[in-house]
Coordinates of C-alpha atoms in Angstrom, one line a residue:
X1 CA 150.8 127.0 88.0
X2 CA 151.8 123.3 88.6
X3 CA 151.0 121.4 91.5
X4 CA 154.4 120.1 92.4
X5 CA 157.7 121.3 94.6
X6 CA 159.3 123.9 92.7
X7 CA 162.4 123.6 94.9
X8 CA 162.7 120.3 92.8
X9 CA 164.9 120.8 90.0
X10 CA 163.0 119.2 87.1
X11 CA 163.7 119.2 83.1
X12 CA 160.4 120.6 82.5
X13 CA 160.3 124.2 82.8
X14 CA 157.4 125.7 85.0
X15 CA 155.4 128.0 83.4
X16 CA 152.7 130.5 85.7
X17 CA 149.1 130.0 84.5
X18 CA 148.4 133.2 85.4
X19 CA 150.5 134.7 82.9
X20 CA 149.6 133.2 79.8
X21 CA 146.6 134.8 79.0
X22 CA 143.6 136.2 80.5
X23 CA 141.6 132.9 80.0
X24 CA 143.9 130.5 81.8
X25 CA 144.3 133.4 85.0
X26 CA 140.6 133.1 85.1
X27 CA 140.8 129.4 85.2
X28 CA 144.1 128.9 87.6
X29 CA 142.3 131.6 89.8
X30 CA 139.0 129.8 89.7
X31 CA 140.7 126.4 91.2
X32 CA 141.4 126.6 94.8
X33 CA 143.1 123.5 94.8
X34 CA 146.3 124.8 92.8
X35 CA 147.3 126.9 95.7
X36 CA 147.0 124.6 98.5
X37 CA 151.0 124.2 98.4
X38 CA 153.4 126.1 100.3
X39 CA 156.9 126.5 100.0
X40 CA 159.6 128.6 101.4
X41 CA 160.7 129.7 98.3
X42 CA 157.9 131.6 97.7
X43 CA 157.8 135.1 98.8
X44 CA 155.7 136.7 101.3
X45 CA 153.2 138.3 98.8
X46 CA 153.2 134.8 97.2
X47 CA 151.9 133.1 100.2
X48 CA 149.6 135.7 101.3
X49 CA 148.3 135.7 97.6
X50 CA 148.1 131.8 97.6
X51 CA 146.4 131.6 101.0
X52 CA 143.7 133.9 99.6
X53 CA 143.0 131.9 96.2
X54 CA 142.9 128.8 98.1
X55 CA 139.5 129.4 99.4
X56 CA 139.7 127.4 102.9
X57 CA 140.9 124.3 101.3
X58 CA 143.5 122.1 103.6
X59 CA 147.1 123.2 103.2
X60 CA 150.4 121.7 102.7
X61 CA 152.9 123.9 104.6
X62 CA 157.0 123.8 104.2
X63 CA 158.8 126.2 106.0
X64 CA 162.3 126.3 106.2
X65 CA 164.7 127.6 108.8
X66 CA 167.3 128.8 106.4
X67 CA 165.0 130.3 103.6
X68 CA 161.9 131.3 105.7
X69 CA 161.4 134.8 107.3
X70 CA 159.2 136.1 109.9
X71 CA 156.5 137.0 107.3
X72 CA 156.4 132.9 106.4
X73 CA 156.0 131.9 110.1
X74 CA 153.6 134.5 110.9
X75 CA 151.4 133.1 108.0
X76 CA 152.1 129.7 108.9
X77 CA 151.2 130.1 112.6
X78 CA 148.0 132.1 111.8
X79 CA 146.7 129.2 109.3
X80 CA 148.0 126.1 111.3
X81 CA 144.3 124.9 111.8
X82 CA 144.2 124.5 108.0
X83 CA 146.9 122.7 107.4
X84 CA 146.9 118.9 106.3
X85 CA 151.0 118.7 106.1
X86 CA 153.4 120.5 107.6
X87 CA 157.2 120.0 107.3
X88 CA 159.7 122.3 109.0
X89 CA 163.1 121.5 107.5
X90 CA 166.6 123.0 107.8
X91 CA 166.3 123.9 111.7
X92 CA 169.2 123.9 114.2
X93 CA 168.3 121.1 116.3
X94 CA 168.3 123.9 119.4
X95 CA 165.5 125.3 118.0
X96 CA 163.3 122.5 119.1
X97 CA 162.5 124.7 122.4
X98 CA 161.9 127.7 120.2
X99 CA 159.3 126.1 118.2
X100 CA 156.6 126.0 120.8
X101 CA 155.3 129.5 120.5
X102 CA 154.8 128.7 116.6
X103 CA 153.1 125.5 117.2
X104 CA 150.6 126.2 120.0
X105 CA 147.6 126.2 118.0
X106 CA 145.2 123.0 117.5
X107 CA 145.7 120.9 114.2
X108 CA 142.6 119.2 113.6
X109 CA 143.1 118.6 109.8
X110 CA 146.8 117.7 110.2
X111 CA 147.6 114.2 109.0
X112 CA 151.3 114.3 108.0
X113 CA 154.4 115.9 110.3
X114 CA 158.0 116.3 108.9
X115 CA 160.6 117.6 111.3
X116 CA 164.0 117.8 109.6
X117 CA 166.9 119.7 111.3
X118 CA 170.6 120.4 110.2
X119 CA 173.5 119.0 111.5
X120 CA 174.7 120.5 114.7
X121 CA 177.2 120.0 117.8
X122 CA 175.0 121.6 120.2
X123 CA 173.2 119.0 122.7
X124 CA 169.6 118.9 122.9
X125 CA 167.7 117.1 125.7
X126 CA 164.6 114.8 125.5
X127 CA 163.6 115.4 128.5
X128 CA 162.9 119.1 127.5
X129 CA 158.9 120.3 128.7
X130 CA 157.2 120.8 125.6
X131 CA 154.2 120.0 123.8
X132 CA 153.1 121.0 120.3
X133 CA 149.7 121.9 118.5
X134 CA 147.7 122.1 122.1
X135 CA 147.9 118.1 121.7
X136 CA 145.3 118.3 119.3
X137 CA 146.1 116.2 116.0
X138 CA 143.2 113.6 115.9
X139 CA 144.4 112.7 112.5
X140 CA 147.9 112.8 112.8
X141 CA 149.0 109.4 111.1
X142 CA 152.5 110.1 109.9
X143 CA 155.3 111.6 111.5
X144 CA 158.7 111.8 110.1
X145 CA 162.0 112.9 112.3
X146 CA 165.0 113.6 110.3
X147 CA 168.3 114.5 112.5
X148 CA 166.1 115.8 115.3
X149 CA 165.4 114.3 118.9
X150 CA 161.7 115.1 120.0
X151 CA 161.5 115.7 123.5
X152 CA 159.6 112.8 125.4
X153 CA 156.9 115.5 126.7
X154 CA 156.1 115.5 123.0
X155 CA 155.2 111.7 122.5
X156 CA 151.6 112.5 122.2
X157 CA 151.7 113.3 118.7
X158 CA 152.6 109.5 118.4
X159 CA 149.6 108.0 119.9
X160 CA 147.8 107.7 116.5
X161 CA 150.4 107.4 114.5
X162 CA 150.6 104.6 112.0
X163 CA 153.5 105.4 110.0
X164 CA 157.1 106.5 111.5
X165 CA 160.3 107.6 110.1
X166 CA 163.2 108.3 112.6
X167 CA 166.6 109.3 111.1
X168 CA 169.4 110.5 112.8
X169 CA 173.3 111.1 113.2
X170 CA 173.8 112.8 109.9
X171 CA 177.2 114.8 109.2
X172 CA 180.2 114.6 110.9
X173 CA 180.9 114.7 114.8
X174 CA 177.4 114.6 115.4
X175 CA 177.6 112.2 118.8
X176 CA 175.0 114.8 120.5
X177 CA 172.7 113.8 118.3
X178 CA 172.9 109.8 118.8
X179 CA 169.8 108.7 120.7
X180 CA 169.8 105.5 123.1
X181 CA 168.6 102.3 123.4
X182 CA 166.3 103.5 125.8
X183 CA 165.0 106.8 123.4
X184 CA 164.2 104.3 121.1
X185 CA 162.2 101.6 123.0
X186 CA 160.3 105.0 124.3
X187 CA 159.5 106.2 121.1
X188 CA 158.6 102.8 119.7
X189 CA 155.9 102.1 122.9
X190 CA 154.4 106.0 122.4
X191 CA 152.6 104.2 118.8
X192 CA 150.7 101.5 119.9
X193 CA 149.0 101.7 116.3
X194 CA 152.1 101.6 114.4
X195 CA 152.0 99.7 111.1
X196 CA 155.0 101.2 109.2
X197 CA 158.2 101.9 111.1
X198 CA 161.7 102.9 109.3
X199 CA 164.8 103.8 111.7
X200 CA 167.7 105.0 110.0
X201 CA 171.2 105.9 111.3
X202 CA 173.9 108.0 109.0
X203 CA 177.3 108.4 109.6
X204 CA 177.8 104.8 111.2
X205 CA 181.9 105.7 110.7
X206 CA 181.5 108.4 113.4
X207 CA 181.9 107.3 116.8
X208 CA 180.4 106.8 119.5
X209 CA 178.0 104.3 119.5
X210 CA 174.5 104.3 121.1
X211 CA 174.4 105.2 124.7
X212 CA 173.5 102.1 126.9
X213 CA 170.9 101.8 129.2
X214 CA 171.3 103.9 132.5
X215 CA 172.6 101.6 135.4
X216 CA 169.1 101.7 137.4
X217 CA 166.8 101.6 134.0
X218 CA 165.2 97.8 133.3
X219 CA 163.9 97.7 129.8
X220 CA 160.4 96.7 129.5
X221 CA 159.1 94.7 126.3
X222 CA 157.0 96.9 123.8
X223 CA 154.7 95.3 121.9
X224 CA 153.6 96.6 118.6
X225 CA 150.7 94.2 117.7
X226 CA 149.4 95.8 114.5
X227 CA 153.1 96.3 113.0
X228 CA 153.7 95.3 109.1
X229 CA 156.7 96.5 107.9
X230 CA 159.6 97.7 109.9
X231 CA 163.3 98.8 108.3
X232 CA 166.4 99.0 110.3
X233 CA 169.6 100.3 108.5
X234 CA 172.9 101.7 108.7
X235 CA 173.3 100.7 112.3
X236 CA 176.1 99.0 114.0
X237 CA 175.4 95.3 115.5
X238 CA 176.3 96.5 118.8
X239 CA 173.6 99.2 118.1
X240 CA 170.6 96.5 117.6
X241 CA 170.3 95.5 121.3
X242 CA 166.9 97.6 122.0
X243 CA 165.4 94.8 119.3
X244 CA 165.7 92.3 122.0
X245 CA 162.6 93.9 123.7
X246 CA 160.1 94.5 120.9
X247 CA 157.1 92.1 119.9
X248 CA 156.3 92.2 116.7
X249 CA 153.2 90.0 115.1
X250 CA 154.2 87.0 113.1
X251 CA 153.2 88.4 109.8
X252 CA 155.5 91.5 109.9
X253 CA 158.2 91.8 107.7
X254 CA 161.6 92.9 109.3
X255 CA 164.3 94.2 107.2
X256 CA 168.0 95.2 108.6
X257 CA 170.7 96.8 107.2
X258 CA 174.2 96.9 108.1
X259 CA 177.6 98.5 106.8
X260 CA 180.5 96.0 107.1
X261 CA 183.0 99.2 106.0
X262 CA 183.1 100.0 109.5
X263 CA 181.3 97.4 111.6
X264 CA 182.9 93.8 111.1
X265 CA 181.8 92.6 114.5
X266 CA 178.5 90.4 114.1
X267 CA 178.2 88.6 117.2
X268 CA 175.6 90.7 118.4
X269 CA 173.7 90.3 115.6
X270 CA 174.0 86.8 115.8
X271 CA 173.2 86.9 119.5
X272 CA 169.8 88.8 118.5
X273 CA 168.9 86.1 115.6
X274 CA 169.7 83.4 118.0
X275 CA 168.0 84.3 121.0
X276 CA 164.6 82.5 121.4
X277 CA 163.2 84.7 123.8
X278 CA 163.2 87.9 121.7
X279 CA 160.4 89.3 119.6
X280 CA 161.7 88.2 116.2
X281 CA 159.0 86.1 115.7
X282 CA 158.5 86.1 111.8
X283 CA 161.8 83.6 111.8
X284 CA 159.3 81.1 113.2
X285 CA 157.3 80.8 110.1
X286 CA 160.0 81.0 107.2
X287 CA 160.9 77.7 105.2
X288 CA 162.7 79.5 102.2
X289 CA 166.4 81.2 102.2
X290 CA 167.9 83.4 99.4
X291 CA 171.6 84.3 99.2
X292 CA 171.7 87.3 97.2
X293 CA 174.3 89.8 95.7
X294 CA 173.5 93.0 93.8
X295 CA 176.7 93.4 91.6
X296 CA 176.3 91.5 87.9
X297 CA 177.6 91.7 84.6
X298 CA 173.9 91.7 83.2
X299 CA 173.2 94.9 85.1
X300 CA 175.2 97.6 84.0
X301 CA 172.9 100.2 84.7
X302 CA 172.5 99.5 88.7
X303 CA 173.3 102.3 90.9
X304 CA 176.3 102.9 92.8
X305 CA 174.6 102.5 96.0
X306 CA 173.0 99.4 95.2
X307 CA 176.0 97.4 94.3
X308 CA 178.3 95.2 96.7
X309 CA 175.4 94.2 98.8
X310 CA 174.9 90.9 100.1
X311 CA 171.6 90.2 101.4
X312 CA 170.2 87.0 103.2
X313 CA 166.4 86.8 102.9
X314 CA 163.9 84.3 104.5
X315 CA 160.2 83.8 103.0
X316 CA 157.3 82.1 104.2
X317 CA 155.5 79.4 102.8
X318 CA 153.5 82.1 101.0
X319 CA 156.2 83.4 98.8
X320 CA 155.9 86.4 101.3
X321 CA 159.2 88.3 102.5
X322 CA 159.4 87.6 106.5
X323 CA 163.3 88.4 107.0
X324 CA 165.8 90.5 104.9
X325 CA 169.1 91.0 106.1
X326 CA 171.3 92.9 104.0
X327 CA 175.1 93.7 104.5
X328 CA 176.7 96.5 102.6
X329 CA 180.1 97.0 101.3
X330 CA 181.8 93.7 102.2
X331 CA 185.4 93.7 102.5
X332 CA 186.4 90.4 100.8
X333 CA 185.3 87.1 99.4
X334 CA 186.7 85.7 102.2
X335 CA 184.4 87.8 104.5
X336 CA 181.3 87.3 102.6
X337 CA 181.7 83.4 102.8
X338 CA 182.3 83.6 106.3
X339 CA 179.1 85.8 106.9
X340 CA 177.1 83.1 104.9
X341 CA 178.2 80.4 106.6
X342 CA 177.7 82.2 110.1
X343 CA 174.4 83.5 109.0
X344 CA 173.1 80.0 108.1
X345 CA 174.2 78.5 111.0
X346 CA 172.4 80.8 113.1
X347 CA 169.3 81.1 111.5
X348 CA 168.8 77.6 110.4
X349 CA 168.8 76.9 114.5
X350 CA 165.2 78.9 114.7
X351 CA 163.8 76.6 111.6
X352 CA 164.2 73.9 109.3
X353 CA 164.9 75.1 105.9
X354 CA 163.3 73.4 102.9
X355 CA 163.8 75.9 99.9
X356 CA 167.6 77.3 99.0
X357 CA 167.8 79.8 96.6
X358 CA 171.2 81.6 95.3
X359 CA 170.7 84.8 93.3
X360 CA 173.3 86.9 91.6
X361 CA 176.4 85.6 93.2
X362 CA 179.5 85.9 91.0
X363 CA 183.7 85.9 91.6
X364 CA 183.0 89.0 93.4
X365 CA 181.1 87.5 96.4
X366 CA 182.2 83.8 96.8
X367 CA 185.5 82.0 95.3
X368 CA 183.5 79.0 94.2
X369 CA 181.0 76.1 95.1
X370 CA 182.6 75.5 98.6
X371 CA 180.2 77.7 100.6
X372 CA 177.2 76.0 98.8
X373 CA 178.0 72.6 99.7
X374 CA 179.2 73.1 103.0
X375 CA 175.4 74.4 103.7
X376 CA 174.0 72.0 102.0
X377 CA 175.7 69.1 103.8
X378 CA 174.7 70.6 107.1
X379 CA 170.9 70.7 106.4
X380 CA 169.7 67.7 104.7
X381 CA 166.2 68.6 104.9
X382 CA 166.3 71.0 102.0
X383 CA 164.6 69.8 99.2
X384 CA 164.3 72.8 96.9
X385 CA 167.0 74.7 95.2
X386 CA 167.4 77.6 92.9
X387 CA 170.2 79.1 90.9
X388 CA 169.6 82.5 89.4
X389 CA 172.9 84.2 87.8
X390 CA 175.4 81.9 89.7
X391 CA 178.9 81.6 88.4
X392 CA 179.8 78.7 90.1
X393 CA 176.5 76.6 89.4
X394 CA 178.5 74.3 87.1
X395 CA 181.1 73.0 89.7
X396 CA 178.2 73.1 92.3
X397 CA 176.3 70.6 90.2
X398 CA 179.3 68.4 89.4
X399 CA 179.8 68.0 93.4
X400 CA 176.1 67.0 93.9
X401 CA 176.7 64.6 90.8
X402 CA 179.6 63.1 92.6
X403 CA 178.1 62.9 96.1
X404 CA 174.9 60.9 94.2
X405 CA 177.7 58.5 92.1
X406 CA 179.5 57.9 95.5
X407 CA 176.5 56.6 97.4
X408 CA 175.1 54.7 94.2
X409 CA 178.5 52.9 94.2
X410 CA 178.6 52.3 98.0
X411 CA 175.8 51.6 100.5
X412 CA 177.7 51.2 103.6
X413 CA 177.5 53.3 106.9
X414 CA 179.3 56.6 106.5
X415 CA 178.1 57.2 102.8
X416 CA 176.9 61.1 102.9
X417 CA 174.8 62.2 100.3
X418 CA 174.6 66.1 99.5
X419 CA 171.3 67.2 99.6
X420 CA 169.6 63.7 99.8
X421 CA 166.2 64.9 99.7
X422 CA 166.3 67.1 96.3
X423 CA 163.0 67.3 94.4
X424 CA 163.1 70.4 92.7
X425 CA 165.6 72.3 90.9
X426 CA 165.5 75.7 89.1
X427 CA 167.8 77.3 87.3
X428 CA 167.5 80.7 85.7
X429 CA 170.2 83.1 83.3
X430 CA 173.2 80.6 84.1
X431 CA 174.3 80.5 81.0
X432 CA 177.7 78.6 81.0
X433 CA 176.1 75.8 82.3
X434 CA 175.8 72.6 79.8
X435 CA 172.7 70.6 79.6
X436 CA 174.9 67.5 80.2
X437 CA 175.5 68.1 84.1
X438 CA 171.6 68.4 84.5
X439 CA 171.5 65.1 82.8
X440 CA 174.4 63.4 84.9
X441 CA 172.6 64.7 88.0
X442 CA 169.2 63.6 86.9
X443 CA 170.2 60.2 86.1
X444 CA 172.4 60.2 89.2
X445 CA 169.1 60.7 91.4
X446 CA 167.1 58.0 89.1
X447 CA 169.8 55.3 90.0
X448 CA 169.1 56.1 93.5
X449 CA 165.6 55.8 92.9
X450 CA 165.2 59.4 94.2
X451 CA 163.7 60.8 90.8
X452 CA 163.7 64.9 90.6
X453 CA 159.9 65.8 90.7
X454 CA 160.6 69.1 88.8
X455 CA 163.3 70.5 86.5
X456 CA 162.8 74.3 85.8
X457 CA 165.0 76.1 83.0
X458 CA 164.7 79.6 81.8
X459 CA 167.6 81.8 79.9
X460 CA 170.0 78.9 80.0
X461 CA 171.7 79.3 76.7
X462 CA 174.1 76.4 76.8
X463 CA 170.9 74.1 77.5
X464 CA 170.0 72.7 74.5
X465 CA 166.7 70.7 72.8
X466 CA 168.4 67.2 73.0
X467 CA 169.3 67.8 76.8
X468 CA 165.8 68.9 77.8
X469 CA 164.9 65.5 75.8
X470 CA 166.5 63.3 77.9
X471 CA 165.4 65.2 81.0
X472 CA 162.1 64.3 80.3
X473 CA 162.7 60.6 80.5
X474 CA 164.2 61.3 84.1
X475 CA 162.4 64.2 85.3
X476 CA 158.6 63.8 86.4
X477 CA 157.8 67.3 85.0
X478 CA 160.0 69.7 83.4
X479 CA 159.7 73.4 82.3
X480 CA 162.0 75.1 79.6
X481 CA 161.6 78.4 78.1
X482 CA 162.6 77.1 74.9
X483 CA 159.1 74.9 74.5
X484 CA 158.1 77.4 71.3
X485 CA 161.1 75.9 69.5
X486 CA 161.1 72.5 70.1
X487 CA 161.8 70.1 67.5
X488 CA 164.1 67.5 68.8
X489 CA 163.5 64.0 70.0
X490 CA 165.1 61.8 72.7
X491 CA 168.4 60.0 71.8
X492 CA 168.6 58.0 75.0
X493 CA 169.7 54.4 73.9
X494 CA 167.8 52.6 76.8
X495 CA 164.6 54.0 76.5
X496 CA 161.5 52.1 77.4
X497 CA 159.0 50.9 74.6
X498 CA 156.0 51.4 76.8
X499 CA 157.0 55.2 77.5
X500 CA 156.2 55.4 73.6
X501 CA 152.9 53.6 73.5
X502 CA 151.1 56.3 72.2
X503 CA 152.6 56.3 69.0
X504 CA 152.2 53.4 66.7
X505 CA 153.6 53.0 63.1
X506 CA 153.3 50.4 60.7
X507 CA 156.6 50.1 58.8
X508 CA 155.0 47.8 56.1
X509 CA 153.1 51.1 54.9
X510 CA 156.3 52.9 54.3
X511 CA 157.2 53.7 50.7
X512 CA 160.1 53.3 49.4
X513 CA 161.3 57.0 49.7
X514 CA 160.8 56.8 53.4
X515 CA 158.1 59.3 53.4
X516 CA 155.4 58.6 55.9
X517 CA 153.0 60.8 58.4
X518 CA 151.4 59.7 61.4
X519 CA 147.9 60.9 62.8
X520 CA 146.5 60.5 66.1
X521 CA 142.9 59.9 66.3
X522 CA 142.8 59.1 70.2
X523 CA 142.7 55.5 70.7
X524 CA 143.5 54.4 67.2
X525 CA 146.3 55.6 64.9
X526 CA 146.6 55.0 61.2
X527 CA 149.5 55.3 59.1
X528 CA 149.2 57.1 55.7
X529 CA 151.5 57.3 52.8
X530 CA 152.7 60.7 51.6
X531 CA 152.5 61.1 48.1
X532 CA 154.7 64.5 48.3
X533 CA 158.7 64.5 47.9
X534 CA 159.0 68.3 49.1
X535 CA 162.0 68.4 51.5
X536 CA 159.8 70.8 53.5
X537 CA 157.1 68.7 53.9
X538 CA 159.5 66.0 55.2
X539 CA 160.9 68.2 57.7
X540 CA 157.5 69.0 58.9
X541 CA 156.8 65.4 59.2
X542 CA 159.7 64.3 61.4
X543 CA 158.7 67.7 64.0
X544 CA 155.6 65.9 64.2
X545 CA 156.8 62.7 65.1
X546 CA 159.1 64.1 67.6
X547 CA 156.4 66.4 69.3
X548 CA 154.3 63.3 69.0
X549 CA 156.8 61.5 70.9
X550 CA 156.6 63.9 73.8
X551 CA 152.7 64.8 73.6
X552 CA 152.2 63.8 76.9
X553 CA 154.7 66.4 78.6
X554 CA 153.3 69.9 79.8
X555 CA 154.6 72.9 77.7
X556 CA 156.0 75.7 79.7
X557 CA 153.7 78.2 81.1
X558 CA 154.1 81.6 82.7
X559 CA 152.9 80.9 86.2
X560 CA 155.4 82.3 88.7
X561 CA 156.3 85.5 87.1
X562 CA 154.5 87.8 89.5
X563 CA 157.6 87.7 91.8
X564 CA 160.3 88.2 89.7
X565 CA 162.9 85.8 88.2
X566 CA 164.7 84.4 91.4
X567 CA 161.1 84.7 93.1
X568 CA 159.2 82.6 90.4
X569 CA 162.4 80.2 90.6
X570 CA 161.5 79.1 94.0
X571 CA 157.6 80.3 94.5
X572 CA 156.5 77.2 92.2
X573 CA 158.4 74.8 94.2
X574 CA 155.8 74.2 96.8
X575 CA 153.0 73.2 94.3

C-alpha cells in the first residue's frame, strides 16, 4: 500500500502490499502510518479498515461531494477529532450551509483545511451564521478556499493561520461567486498572523468585475505585520483597488499577475503603484529593475502557459525579489513597449534605480533598442546594465557608443550622454554581439575619463580572445567564461610600456632561431636560452608569454551563480 493519493494518475502501477504475500501483509498491517490517508475513491469498507489499522494516528481525510457516500460522511464526522488535514472537495457552493452538522465537532489536531467547490450559478451569502469545528482549531495554520465564499461568521478559522490561498471565479457565468473589495479586506483582517497569501481569480474574461464598496462603507486599513510573501494574480487592474488599504512589511515579497488579453486598461494599476500613501512599502527598498520575457529560442521546452509573459521585477540591494509584476498575453510589440515605458515612468518615481537588466527579450516583445534608450535617457542614475538573451543588444550598445563619442567631440551645453554613470556591464547569452562593439564602448568611456569598473561576459560566442585582451587595457576588471582556453595577447598599438613592466626580455640573449623562454622569479627575471627546436614547445612558450602579459588580471570566477544567469549578472554589480 503506497502512502500517496491513488486518485493521482502515475506511470508507476500501484500494488497492494497486503496482497503480495503473508509476510508483507503482516508488515503493512503493523505500520499504522500506511493507513492514515483516506480518499473518496476508497470504498466504505476500505475506509473502516484503514481507520482501524491506523491505530489512532492523525488522519489525512479527503471527502468529495461527488464521489462520497453517506457512509464516508459518517466516518468523517466520527473521526474529525483525529484529523490532521481535512479536504472537502467538489461540493456545490450552496452546500456550505449544510456542512455545519458534519463539521460541528472540535478538531484539536487540525493543521490544514481545504474547501473546494464546483462552479455554480446559485448565489450564496457571506453573511450566513455558521461556525465550524466548535471554534476549536488551535493548531490550524493553513487554509485553502477554492471557488467558495466562506461566511464571515466562520472567519474564526483564520485567527491563527499563517498560510492562506483564496481562489475564485472558476468556470463560466460565475457572477454570483465573485467577491467584493470589502470581502477580501475582511478576510485578510481576520488573519493577523498571515505570512504567505495567494489570492487568485480564474476566468478573467467573464464579467462582472469585483463589486465596489457599499455607499455607506469606509474601508479601514489592514495591517499584515508578519506577511513575507503575497501573490495576487488573474485580476483585472480595476480589481486591485483593495490593495490600497493594506499595510505590508518592508521585507515582504509581492507578486502581481495581470492578463492583458482581456484587461488592457492599466490606469488603476499605475495609480496603485504611484500612490505614496498606500501600503506597497517594498517599493521603497528596491534599487534594481529587470524587464524580462518568457519566450526564447533557447528554451523550446517552455510550457505553453509560461510563454508570452512580460515581467517587470524589482530587486533590493541584497538581490532579493521585492516586487514582481507579470503581464500575460501581450497583444502586440507596441503594447509591450508602451507597458515598459509607462511602468518605468511610474515605478521610478517611487525610487531611484541603480541597476537595469533586460532578459529574454526578443522580437516578439520589442521592435528594437528604442524603448531601451528612452528608459536610459530619463534615468541618469543607472550605473549597472545587464543583458541576457536580448536580440537588440548590439544596436543598443552602438547607440551608447554614438552618445559617448558625441559627448567627447562636443562638450558644450546640451550635450546629452546616455547612461553617463555606467560603471558595470554584464552580458549573457548574447550570441550575435561582436566584441568590437564592446571595445568601442570601453574606449569611448576611457576617452571621457569614465573608465568601466567591470565587464562580465558569458556565453557570447562572437566575443573572441583578442577582443577580451583589448578589454583588459580599458576596463578595471574583466570576467570572461573563456578564460580556461586563454592563449592570446593584446594587439593594441598604443599600449603603455609601464603596463608590461612585469615582463622583462633581454633581446641580446635570443638565439638565431628566435627560441626563448621567460621565467618569473618575482622581483628578478632571467631569460634562458632554449635548446629545443620542437614546434610544440615553441607554441607553449608563446602561450606562456601571452599569459605573463596578463598575469595581474583576475581570472573568471564562479561567484554569482546562485541566483541564476540573469540574477548573477546583476547581483555582483554592487560588490
